[in-house]
């Protein structure tokens, strides 16, 4: 396949659904070719690729475990082979297992940290080595690191680690013209977020923000598109995309 040499390309981990898919589709609207990454849901990834193509964009699906360097090296290489390089890496892949700290199963802790911390580290490490000058790396945290809701302790701790590595990596890439930031969504209307919550719980969380609604995946994707595109003077920061929650 012939690829224009000036095309920008992105890899979006967890791009097969939820916020990740919204990010992939939003970047494609800006003319960025996208590698839509999936871990287990191959069909959803190919559906996202088809939707991007139907809207006039370019995309491929790439699979793998974000915590496995071999898998993710192959994913990076697939995007580079298809589009000529990588300019944007967005780490939306993550899992959330909730429990009071006193009762948390440590196997769940290890599982969550493997994806959220090790996975982000593996992908960020490869991104630091391979993203072209002028590019952007966008990691994902959560507004729970500020709101401190009960049962979210281990999850918030994993995302606090993501924020810390983001700050350090931004400074380690001095002189390479690559920005590194974190987006920290508030309550966002995805199937994962809504699962297991009563209507009253959803309404309470929706009213927590001054805008009095849940965020949408598209709201979060706009923040990512800004950091991946015109937001070149924002670097080493955590952007709380949460409608004004404390």
Coordinates of N, CA and C in Angstrom, one line a residue:
X1 N 0.8 -1.2 0.0 CA 0.0 0.0 0.0 C 0.9 1.3 0.0
X2 N 0.5 2.2 -0.9 CA 1.3 3.4 -0.9 C 0.8 4.4 0.1
X3 N 1.7 4.9 0.9 CA 1.3 5.8 2.0 C 2.0 7.2 1.8
X4 N 1.2 8.3 1.9 CA 1.8 9.6 1.8 C 2.8 9.8 2.8
X5 N 4.0 10.4 2.5 CA 5.1 10.5 3.5 C 4.8 11.5 4.6
X6 N 3.8 12.4 4.4 CA 3.5 13.4 5.4 C 2.3 13.0 6.3
X7 N 1.9 11.8 6.2 CA 0.7 11.4 7.0 C 1.2 11.2 8.5
X8 N 0.3 11.7 9.4 CA 0.6 11.4 10.8 C -0.2 10.2 11.2
X9 N 0.4 9.4 12.1 CA -0.1 8.1 12.5 C -0.1 8.0 14.0
X10 N -1.1 7.3 14.5 CA -1.3 7.1 16.0 C -1.5 5.6 16.3
X11 N -1.1 5.3 17.5 CA -1.5 4.0 18.1 C -2.3 4.3 19.3
X12 N -3.6 3.7 19.3 CA -4.4 3.9 20.5 C -4.7 2.6 21.2
X13 N -4.1 2.4 22.3 CA -4.3 1.1 23.1 C -5.7 1.1 23.7
X14 N -6.3 0.0 23.7 CA -7.7 -0.1 24.2 C -8.7 0.6 23.2
X15 N -8.3 0.7 21.9 CA -9.1 1.4 21.0 C -10.3 0.7 20.4
X16 N -10.6 -0.5 20.9 CA -11.7 -1.2 20.3 C -13.1 -0.8 20.9
X17 N -13.1 -0.1 22.0 CA -14.4 0.3 22.6 C -14.3 1.4 23.6
X18 N -15.4 1.9 24.0 CA -15.4 3.0 25.1 C -14.7 4.2 24.7
X19 N -14.0 4.8 25.7 CA -13.2 6.0 25.4 C -12.1 5.8 24.3
X20 N -11.5 4.6 24.3 CA -10.5 4.3 23.3 C -11.0 4.4 21.9
X21 N -12.2 3.9 21.7 CA -12.7 4.0 20.3 C -13.1 5.4 20.0
X22 N -13.6 6.1 20.9 CA -13.9 7.5 20.6 C -12.7 8.3 20.3
X23 N -11.6 8.0 21.0 CA -10.3 8.7 20.7 C -9.8 8.3 19.3
X24 N -9.9 7.0 19.0 CA -9.4 6.6 17.6 C -10.2 7.3 16.5
X25 N -11.5 7.4 16.7 CA -12.4 8.0 15.7 C -12.1 9.5 15.6
X26 N -11.9 10.1 16.8 CA -11.7 11.6 16.8 C -10.3 11.9 16.2
X27 N -9.3 11.2 16.4 CA -8.0 11.4 15.8 C -8.1 11.2 14.3
X28 N -8.9 10.2 13.9 CA -9.0 10.0 12.4 C -9.7 11.2 11.8
X29 N -10.6 11.9 12.5 CA -11.2 13.1 11.9 C -10.2 14.2 11.6
X30 N -9.1 14.2 12.4 CA -8.1 15.2 12.2 C -7.1 14.7 11.1
X31 N -7.4 13.7 10.4 CA -6.5 13.2 9.3 C -5.4 12.3 9.8
X32 N -5.4 11.8 11.0 CA -4.4 11.0 11.6 C -4.8 9.5 11.3
X33 N -3.9 8.8 10.7 CA -4.1 7.3 10.5 C -3.9 6.6 11.8
X34 N -4.8 5.6 12.1 CA -4.9 5.1 13.5 C -4.7 3.6 13.5
X35 N -3.8 3.1 14.4 CA -3.7 1.7 14.8 C -4.7 1.5 16.0
X36 N -5.7 0.8 15.7 CA -6.7 0.5 16.8 C -6.3 -0.8 17.5
X37 N -5.9 -0.6 18.7 CA -5.4 -1.8 19.5 C -6.5 -2.4 20.2
X38 N -6.4 -3.8 20.3 CA -7.3 -4.5 21.1 C -6.6 -5.6 21.9
X39 N -7.1 -6.0 23.0 CA -6.5 -7.1 23.8 C -7.3 -8.4 23.5
X40 N -8.6 -8.3 23.7 CA -9.4 -9.6 23.5 C -10.6 -9.4 22.5
X41 N -11.0 -8.2 22.3 CA -12.2 -8.0 21.4 C -11.8 -7.7 20.0
X42 N -11.4 -8.6 19.3 CA -10.9 -8.4 17.9 C -12.0 -7.9 17.0
X43 N -13.2 -8.4 17.2 CA -14.4 -8.0 16.3 C -14.7 -6.5 16.5
X44 N -14.6 -6.1 17.7 CA -14.9 -4.6 18.0 C -13.8 -3.7 17.4
X45 N -12.6 -4.2 17.4 CA -11.5 -3.4 16.8 C -11.7 -3.3 15.3
X46 N -12.1 -4.4 14.7 CA -12.3 -4.3 13.2 C -13.6 -3.5 12.9
X47 N -14.5 -3.5 13.8 CA -15.7 -2.7 13.6 C -15.3 -1.2 13.7
X48 N -14.4 -0.9 14.6 CA -13.9 0.5 14.7 C -13.2 0.9 13.5
X49 N -12.3 0.0 13.0 CA -11.6 0.3 11.8 C -12.5 0.6 10.6
X50 N -13.6 -0.3 10.5 CA -14.6 -0.1 9.4 C -15.3 1.3 9.5
X51 N -15.6 1.7 10.8 CA -16.3 2.9 11.0 C -15.4 4.1 10.6
X52 N -14.1 4.0 10.9 CA -13.2 5.1 10.5 C -13.0 5.1 9.0
X53 N -12.9 4.0 8.4 CA -12.8 3.9 6.9 C -14.1 4.5 6.2
X54 N -15.2 4.2 6.8 CA -16.5 4.7 6.2 C -16.6 6.2 6.3
X55 N -15.9 6.8 7.3 CA -15.9 8.2 7.5 C -14.8 8.9 6.7
X56 N -14.1 8.1 5.9 CA -13.0 8.7 5.1 C -11.6 8.6 5.7
X57 N -11.5 8.0 6.9 CA -10.2 7.9 7.5 C -9.4 6.6 7.2
X58 N -8.3 6.4 7.8 CA -7.4 5.3 7.6 C -7.1 4.6 8.9
X59 N -7.2 3.3 9.0 CA -7.0 2.6 10.3 C -6.7 1.2 10.0
X60 N -6.0 0.6 10.9 CA -5.8 -0.9 11.0 C -6.0 -1.3 12.4
X61 N -6.3 -2.6 12.6 CA -6.4 -3.2 13.9 C -5.1 -3.9 14.3
X62 N -4.7 -3.8 15.5 CA -3.5 -4.4 16.0 C -3.8 -5.0 17.4
X63 N -3.4 -6.3 17.6 CA -3.7 -6.9 18.9 C -2.5 -7.0 19.8
X64 N -2.8 -7.5 21.0 CA -1.7 -7.8 22.0 C -2.0 -7.4 23.4
X65 N -1.2 -7.9 24.3 CA -1.2 -7.6 25.7 C -0.3 -6.4 26.0
X66 N -0.9 -5.4 26.5 CA -0.1 -4.1 26.7 C 1.0 -4.3 27.7
X67 N 1.0 -5.4 28.5 CA 2.0 -5.6 29.5 C 3.1 -6.5 28.9
X68 N 3.0 -7.0 27.7 CA 4.0 -7.8 27.1 C 4.8 -7.0 26.0
X69 N 6.1 -6.8 26.3 CA 6.9 -6.0 25.3 C 6.9 -6.6 23.9
X70 N 6.9 -7.9 23.8 CA 6.9 -8.5 22.4 C 5.6 -8.2 21.7
X71 N 4.5 -8.3 22.4 CA 3.2 -8.0 21.7 C 3.2 -6.6 21.3
X72 N 3.6 -5.7 22.2 CA 3.4 -4.3 21.8 C 4.5 -3.8 20.8
X73 N 5.7 -4.4 20.8 CA 6.6 -4.1 19.8 C 6.0 -4.5 18.4
X74 N 5.4 -5.6 18.3 CA 4.7 -6.0 17.1 C 3.6 -5.0 16.7
X75 N 2.9 -4.5 17.7 CA 1.8 -3.6 17.4 C 2.4 -2.3 16.8
X76 N 3.5 -1.8 17.4 CA 4.2 -0.6 17.0 C 4.7 -0.8 15.5
X77 N 5.3 -1.9 15.3 CA 5.9 -2.2 14.0 C 4.8 -2.3 12.9
X78 N 3.7 -2.9 13.3 CA 2.6 -3.0 12.3 C 2.1 -1.6 11.9
X79 N 1.9 -0.7 12.8 CA 1.5 0.7 12.5 C 2.6 1.4 11.7
X80 N 3.8 1.2 12.1 CA 4.9 1.9 11.3 C 5.0 1.3 9.9
X81 N 4.8 0.0 9.7 CA 4.9 -0.6 8.4 C 3.7 -0.1 7.5
X82 N 2.6 0.1 8.1 CA 1.4 0.5 7.3 C 1.4 2.0 7.0
X83 N 1.9 2.8 7.9 CA 1.7 4.3 7.8 C 3.0 5.0 7.7
X84 N 4.2 4.4 7.9 CA 5.5 5.0 7.7 C 6.1 5.5 9.0
X85 N 5.4 5.4 10.1 CA 6.0 5.9 11.4 C 4.8 6.1 12.4
X86 N 5.2 6.6 13.6 CA 4.2 6.8 14.6 C 4.5 8.2 15.2
X87 N 3.4 9.0 15.3 CA 3.5 10.4 15.8 C 2.8 10.5 17.2
X88 N 1.8 9.7 17.4 CA 0.9 9.9 18.6 C 0.7 8.5 19.2
X89 N 0.9 8.4 20.5 CA 0.5 7.2 21.2 C -0.4 7.5 22.3
X90 N -1.6 6.9 22.4 CA -2.6 7.1 23.4 C -2.8 5.8 24.2
X91 N -2.6 5.9 25.5 CA -2.7 4.7 26.3 C -4.1 4.7 27.1
X92 N -5.1 4.2 26.4 CA -6.4 4.2 27.1 C -6.6 2.8 27.8
X93 N -5.9 1.8 27.5 CA -6.1 0.5 28.0 C -5.9 0.4 29.5
X94 N -6.9 -0.2 30.2 CA -6.8 -0.3 31.6 C -7.9 -1.1 32.2
X95 N -7.8 -1.5 33.4 CA -8.9 -2.2 34.1 C -9.2 -1.6 35.4
X96 N -10.4 -1.8 35.9 CA -10.8 -1.2 37.2 C -11.5 -2.2 38.0
X97 N -10.9 -2.6 39.1 CA -11.5 -3.6 40.0 C -11.7 -2.9 41.4
X98 N -12.9 -2.8 41.9 CA -13.2 -2.0 43.0 C -13.4 -2.9 44.3
X99 N -12.9 -2.4 45.4 CA -13.1 -3.0 46.7 C -12.5 -2.1 47.7
X100 N -13.1 -2.1 49.0 CA -12.4 -1.5 50.1 C -11.0 -2.0 50.2
X101 N -10.1 -1.2 50.6 CA -8.7 -1.6 50.7 C -8.6 -2.7 51.7
X102 N -9.3 -2.7 52.8 CA -9.3 -3.8 53.8 C -9.7 -5.1 53.3
X103 N -10.5 -5.1 52.2 CA -11.0 -6.4 51.7 C -10.5 -6.8 50.4
X104 N -9.6 -6.0 49.8 CA -9.2 -6.3 48.4 C -8.4 -7.6 48.3
X105 N -8.8 -8.4 47.3 CA -8.1 -9.6 46.9 C -6.8 -9.2 46.3
X106 N -5.7 -9.7 46.8 CA -4.4 -9.2 46.2 C -4.1 -9.8 44.8
X107 N -4.8 -10.8 44.4 CA -4.7 -11.2 43.0 C -5.3 -10.2 42.1
X108 N -6.4 -9.6 42.6 CA -7.0 -8.5 41.8 C -6.1 -7.3 41.7
X109 N -5.4 -7.0 42.9 CA -4.4 -5.9 42.9 C -3.3 -6.2 41.8
X110 N -2.8 -7.4 41.8 CA -1.7 -7.7 40.9 C -2.2 -7.6 39.4
X111 N -3.4 -8.1 39.2 CA -4.0 -8.1 37.8 C -4.1 -6.6 37.3
X112 N -4.7 -5.8 38.2 CA -4.9 -4.4 37.8 C -3.6 -3.7 37.6
X113 N -2.6 -3.9 38.5 CA -1.4 -3.2 38.4 C -0.6 -3.7 37.2
X114 N -0.8 -5.0 36.8 CA -0.1 -5.5 35.6 C -0.5 -4.7 34.3
X115 N -1.8 -4.5 34.2 CA -2.3 -3.7 33.1 C -2.1 -2.2 33.2
X116 N -2.5 -1.7 34.3 CA -2.5 -0.2 34.4 C -1.1 0.4 34.6
X117 N -0.2 -0.3 35.4 CA 1.1 0.3 35.6 C 2.1 -0.3 34.6
X118 N 2.3 -1.7 34.7 CA 3.2 -2.3 33.7 C 2.8 -2.0 32.3
X119 N 1.6 -2.2 32.0 CA 1.1 -1.9 30.6 C 1.4 -0.5 30.1
X120 N 1.1 0.5 30.9 CA 1.4 1.8 30.6 C 2.9 2.1 30.5
X121 N 3.7 1.4 31.3 CA 5.1 1.6 31.3 C 5.7 1.0 30.0
X122 N 5.2 -0.2 29.6 CA 5.7 -0.9 28.4 C 5.4 0.0 27.2
X123 N 4.2 0.4 27.1 CA 3.8 1.2 25.9 C 4.5 2.6 25.9
X124 N 4.7 3.2 27.1 CA 5.4 4.5 27.1 C 6.9 4.3 26.8
X125 N 7.5 3.2 27.2 CA 8.8 2.9 26.9 C 9.0 2.8 25.4
X126 N 8.2 2.0 24.7 CA 8.3 1.9 23.3 C 8.0 3.2 22.6
X127 N 7.0 4.0 23.1 CA 6.7 5.3 22.5 C 7.9 6.2 22.6
X128 N 8.6 6.2 23.8 CA 9.7 7.1 23.9 C 10.8 6.8 22.9
X129 N 10.9 5.5 22.5 CA 11.9 5.1 21.6 C 11.5 5.3 20.1
X130 N 10.2 5.4 19.8 CA 9.8 5.3 18.4 C 8.9 6.5 17.9
X131 N 8.3 7.3 18.8 CA 7.5 8.4 18.4 C 8.4 9.4 17.7
X132 N 8.0 9.9 16.6 CA 8.8 10.9 15.8 C 8.7 12.3 16.4
X133 N 9.7 13.1 16.1 CA 9.8 14.5 16.6 C 8.5 15.2 16.3
X134 N 8.1 16.0 17.2 CA 6.8 16.7 17.0 C 5.6 15.9 17.5
X135 N 5.8 14.7 18.0 CA 4.7 13.9 18.4 C 4.2 14.1 19.8
X136 N 3.3 13.2 20.2 CA 2.7 13.3 21.5 C 2.4 11.9 22.1
X137 N 2.6 11.8 23.4 CA 2.3 10.6 24.2 C 1.2 11.0 25.2
X138 N 0.1 10.3 25.2 CA -1.0 10.7 26.1 C -1.4 9.4 26.9
X139 N -1.2 9.5 28.2 CA -1.5 8.4 29.1 C -2.9 8.7 29.7
X140 N -3.4 7.7 30.5 CA -4.7 7.9 31.1 C -4.7 7.6 32.6
X141 N -5.2 8.6 33.3 CA -5.4 8.5 34.8 C -6.9 8.5 35.1
X142 N -7.3 9.1 36.2 CA -8.7 9.2 36.6 C -8.8 10.3 37.6
X143 N -9.9 11.0 37.6 CA -10.2 12.1 38.5 C -10.4 11.5 40.0
X144 N -10.5 10.2 40.1 CA -10.6 9.6 41.4 C -9.3 9.9 42.2
X145 N -8.2 10.2 41.6 CA -7.0 10.5 42.4 C -7.2 11.8 43.2
X146 N -8.2 12.6 42.8 CA -8.5 13.8 43.6 C -9.8 13.6 44.4
X147 N -10.8 12.9 43.8 CA -12.1 12.8 44.6 C -12.1 11.8 45.7
X148 N -11.2 10.8 45.5 CA -10.9 9.8 46.6 C -12.2 9.1 47.1
X149 N -13.0 8.6 46.1 CA -14.2 7.8 46.5 C -13.8 6.5 47.1
X150 N -14.5 6.1 48.1 CA -14.3 4.7 48.7 C -14.4 3.6 47.7
X151 N -13.7 2.6 47.9 CA -13.6 1.3 47.1 C -12.7 1.5 45.9
X152 N -12.2 2.7 45.6 CA -11.4 3.0 44.4 C -9.9 3.1 44.8
X153 N -9.5 2.7 46.0 CA -8.2 2.9 46.5 C -7.1 2.3 45.6
X154 N -7.2 1.0 45.3 CA -6.1 0.4 44.5 C -6.1 0.9 43.1
X155 N -7.3 1.1 42.5 CA -7.4 1.7 41.2 C -6.7 3.1 41.1
X156 N -7.1 3.9 42.1 CA -6.5 5.3 42.1 C -5.0 5.2 42.3
X157 N -4.5 4.3 43.1 CA -3.1 4.1 43.3 C -2.4 3.8 42.0
X158 N -3.0 2.9 41.2 CA -2.4 2.5 40.0 C -2.3 3.7 39.0
X159 N -3.3 4.5 39.1 CA -3.4 5.7 38.2 C -2.4 6.8 38.7
X160 N -2.3 6.9 40.0 CA -1.3 7.8 40.5 C 0.1 7.4 40.0
X161 N 0.4 6.1 39.9 CA 1.7 5.7 39.3 C 1.8 6.2 37.8
X162 N 0.7 6.1 37.1 CA 0.7 6.6 35.7 C 1.0 8.1 35.6
X163 N 0.4 8.8 36.5 CA 0.7 10.3 36.5 C 2.2 10.5 36.8
X164 N 2.8 9.8 37.8 CA 4.2 10.0 38.1 C 5.1 9.7 37.0
X165 N 4.9 8.5 36.3 CA 5.8 8.2 35.2 C 5.6 9.2 34.0
X166 N 4.4 9.7 33.8 CA 4.2 10.7 32.8 C 5.0 11.9 33.0
X167 N 5.0 12.4 34.3 CA 5.8 13.6 34.6 C 7.3 13.4 34.4
X168 N 7.8 12.2 34.7 CA 9.2 12.0 34.6 C 9.5 11.8 33.1
X169 N 8.7 11.1 32.3 CA 9.0 10.9 30.9 C 9.0 12.2 30.1
X170 N 8.1 13.1 30.5 CA 8.1 14.4 29.8 C 9.5 15.1 29.9
X171 N 10.1 14.9 31.0 CA 11.4 15.6 31.3 C 12.5 14.8 30.7
X172 N 12.4 13.5 30.6 CA 13.4 12.7 30.0 C 13.5 12.9 28.5
X173 N 12.4 13.3 27.9 CA 12.4 13.5 26.4 C 12.7 14.9 26.0
X174 N 13.4 15.7 26.9 CA 13.8 17.0 26.7 C 14.6 17.0 25.3
X175 N 14.3 18.0 24.5 CA 15.0 18.2 23.3 C 14.5 17.4 22.1
X176 N 13.6 16.5 22.3 CA 13.1 15.7 21.2 C 11.7 16.2 20.6
X177 N 11.2 17.3 21.1 CA 10.0 17.8 20.6 C 8.8 16.9 20.7
X178 N 8.8 16.1 21.8 CA 7.7 15.2 22.1 C 7.0 15.5 23.4
X179 N 5.7 15.8 23.4 CA 5.0 16.1 24.6 C 4.5 14.8 25.3
X180 N 4.4 14.8 26.6 CA 3.9 13.7 27.3 C 2.9 14.2 28.4
X181 N 1.7 13.8 28.3 CA 0.7 14.3 29.2 C -0.2 13.1 29.6
X182 N -1.1 13.4 30.6 CA -2.1 12.5 31.1 C -3.4 13.1 31.1
X183 N -4.4 12.4 30.6 CA -5.8 12.8 30.7 C -6.5 12.0 31.9
X184 N -7.2 12.8 32.7 CA -7.8 12.1 33.9 C -9.3 12.4 33.8
X185 N -10.0 11.5 33.2 CA -11.5 11.7 33.1 C -12.2 11.6 34.5
X186 N -13.3 12.3 34.5 CA -14.3 12.0 35.6 C -15.3 11.0 35.2
X187 N -16.4 10.8 35.9 CA -17.4 9.9 35.6 C -17.9 10.0 34.1
X188 N -17.7 9.0 33.3 CA -18.0 9.0 31.9 C -18.9 7.9 31.5
X189 N -19.9 8.2 30.7 CA -20.9 7.2 30.4 C -20.5 6.2 29.4
X190 N -19.7 5.2 29.9 CA -19.3 4.1 29.1 C -20.0 2.8 29.7
X191 N -20.1 1.7 29.0 CA -20.8 0.5 29.5 C -20.0 0.1 30.8
X192 N -18.7 0.2 30.8 CA -17.9 -0.3 32.0 C -18.3 0.5 33.2
X193 N -18.4 1.9 33.0 CA -18.7 2.7 34.1 C -20.2 2.5 34.6
X194 N -21.1 2.3 33.7 CA -22.5 2.1 34.1 C -22.8 0.8 34.7
X195 N -22.0 -0.2 34.4 CA -22.3 -1.6 34.9 C -22.3 -1.7 36.4
X196 N -23.4 -2.2 36.9 CA -23.6 -2.5 38.3 C -24.0 -1.3 39.1
X197 N -24.2 -0.1 38.5 CA -24.7 1.1 39.3 C -26.2 1.3 39.1
X198 N -26.8 1.6 40.2 CA -28.2 1.9 40.2 C -28.4 3.3 39.5
X199 N -29.7 3.5 39.1 CA -30.0 4.8 38.5 C -29.7 6.0 39.5
X200 N -30.0 5.7 40.8 CA -29.7 6.7 41.8 C -28.2 7.0 41.9
X201 N -27.4 6.0 41.8 CA -25.9 6.2 41.8 C -25.5 7.0 40.6
X202 N -26.0 6.7 39.5 CA -25.6 7.4 38.2 C -26.0 8.8 38.3
X203 N -27.2 9.1 38.8 CA -27.7 10.5 38.9 C -26.9 11.2 39.9
X204 N -26.5 10.6 41.0 CA -25.6 11.3 42.0 C -24.3 11.7 41.4
X205 N -23.7 10.8 40.7 CA -22.4 11.0 40.1 C -22.5 12.1 39.0
X206 N -23.6 12.0 38.2 CA -23.8 13.0 37.2 C -23.9 14.4 37.7
X207 N -24.5 14.6 38.9 CA -24.7 15.9 39.5 C -23.5 16.4 40.3
X208 N -22.4 15.5 40.4 CA -21.2 15.9 41.1 C -20.5 17.0 40.4
X209 N -20.6 17.1 39.1 CA -19.9 18.2 38.4 C -20.8 19.4 38.2
X210 N -20.3 20.6 38.2 CA -21.1 21.8 38.0 C -21.9 21.7 36.7
X211 N -21.5 21.0 35.7 CA -22.2 20.9 34.5 C -23.4 19.9 34.6
X212 N -23.5 19.2 35.7 CA -24.6 18.3 36.1 C -24.9 17.3 35.0
X213 N -23.9 16.6 34.5 CA -24.1 15.5 33.6 C -22.9 14.6 33.7
X214 N -23.0 13.4 33.2 CA -21.8 12.5 33.0 C -21.1 13.0 31.8
X215 N -19.8 12.8 31.8 CA -19.0 13.0 30.6 C -19.4 11.9 29.5
X216 N -19.0 12.2 28.3 CA -19.2 11.2 27.2 C -17.8 10.8 26.7
X217 N -17.7 9.7 26.1 CA -16.4 9.3 25.5 C -15.9 10.4 24.5
X218 N -16.8 11.0 23.8 CA -16.5 12.1 22.9 C -15.9 13.3 23.6
X219 N -16.4 13.6 24.8 CA -15.8 14.7 25.6 C -14.3 14.4 25.9
X220 N -14.0 13.2 26.3 CA -12.7 12.9 26.6 C -11.8 12.8 25.4
X221 N -12.3 12.4 24.3 CA -11.6 12.3 23.0 C -11.2 13.7 22.5
X222 N -12.0 14.7 22.8 CA -11.7 16.1 22.4 C -10.4 16.5 23.2
X223 N -10.3 16.2 24.5 CA -9.1 16.6 25.2 C -7.9 15.9 24.7
X224 N -8.0 14.6 24.3 CA -6.9 13.9 23.7 C -6.5 14.5 22.4
X225 N -7.5 14.9 21.5 CA -7.2 15.4 20.2 C -6.4 16.8 20.4
X226 N -6.8 17.5 21.4 CA -6.1 18.8 21.7 C -4.6 18.6 22.0
X227 N -4.4 17.6 22.9 CA -3.0 17.3 23.3 C -2.2 16.7 22.2
X228 N -2.9 15.9 21.3 CA -2.2 15.3 20.2 C -2.0 16.3 19.0
X229 N -2.7 17.4 19.0 CA -2.6 18.3 17.9 C -2.1 19.7 18.3
X230 N -3.0 20.6 18.5 CA -2.6 22.0 18.7 C -2.0 22.3 20.1
X231 N -2.2 21.4 21.1 CA -1.7 21.7 22.4 C -0.2 21.5 22.7
X232 N 0.6 22.1 21.8 CA 2.0 21.8 21.9 C 2.8 22.4 23.1
X233 N 2.1 23.4 23.7 CA 2.8 24.0 24.9 C 2.4 23.4 26.2
X234 N 1.6 22.4 26.1 CA 1.2 21.7 27.3 C 2.0 20.4 27.4
X235 N 2.8 20.2 28.4 CA 3.7 19.1 28.5 C 4.0 18.8 30.0
X236 N 4.0 17.5 30.3 CA 4.2 17.0 31.7 C 3.1 17.4 32.6
X237 N 1.8 17.3 32.1 CA 0.7 17.8 32.9 C -0.4 16.7 33.0
X238 N -1.2 16.9 34.0 CA -2.4 16.0 34.1 C -3.6 16.9 33.8
X239 N -4.4 16.6 32.8 CA -5.5 17.3 32.4 C -6.8 16.6 32.9
X240 N -7.5 17.3 33.8 CA -8.7 16.7 34.4 C -9.9 17.0 33.6
X241 N -10.3 16.1 32.8 CA -11.5 16.2 31.9 C -12.7 15.7 32.6
X242 N -13.3 16.5 33.5 CA -14.3 16.0 34.4 C -15.5 17.0 34.6
X243 N -15.6 18.0 33.8 CA -16.7 18.9 34.0 C -16.7 19.8 35.2
X244 N -15.5 19.9 35.8 CA -15.4 20.8 37.0 C -15.6 20.1 38.3
X245 N -15.5 18.8 38.4 CA -15.5 18.1 39.7 C -14.3 18.5 40.5
X246 N -14.5 18.6 41.8 CA -13.4 19.0 42.7 C -12.3 18.0 42.7

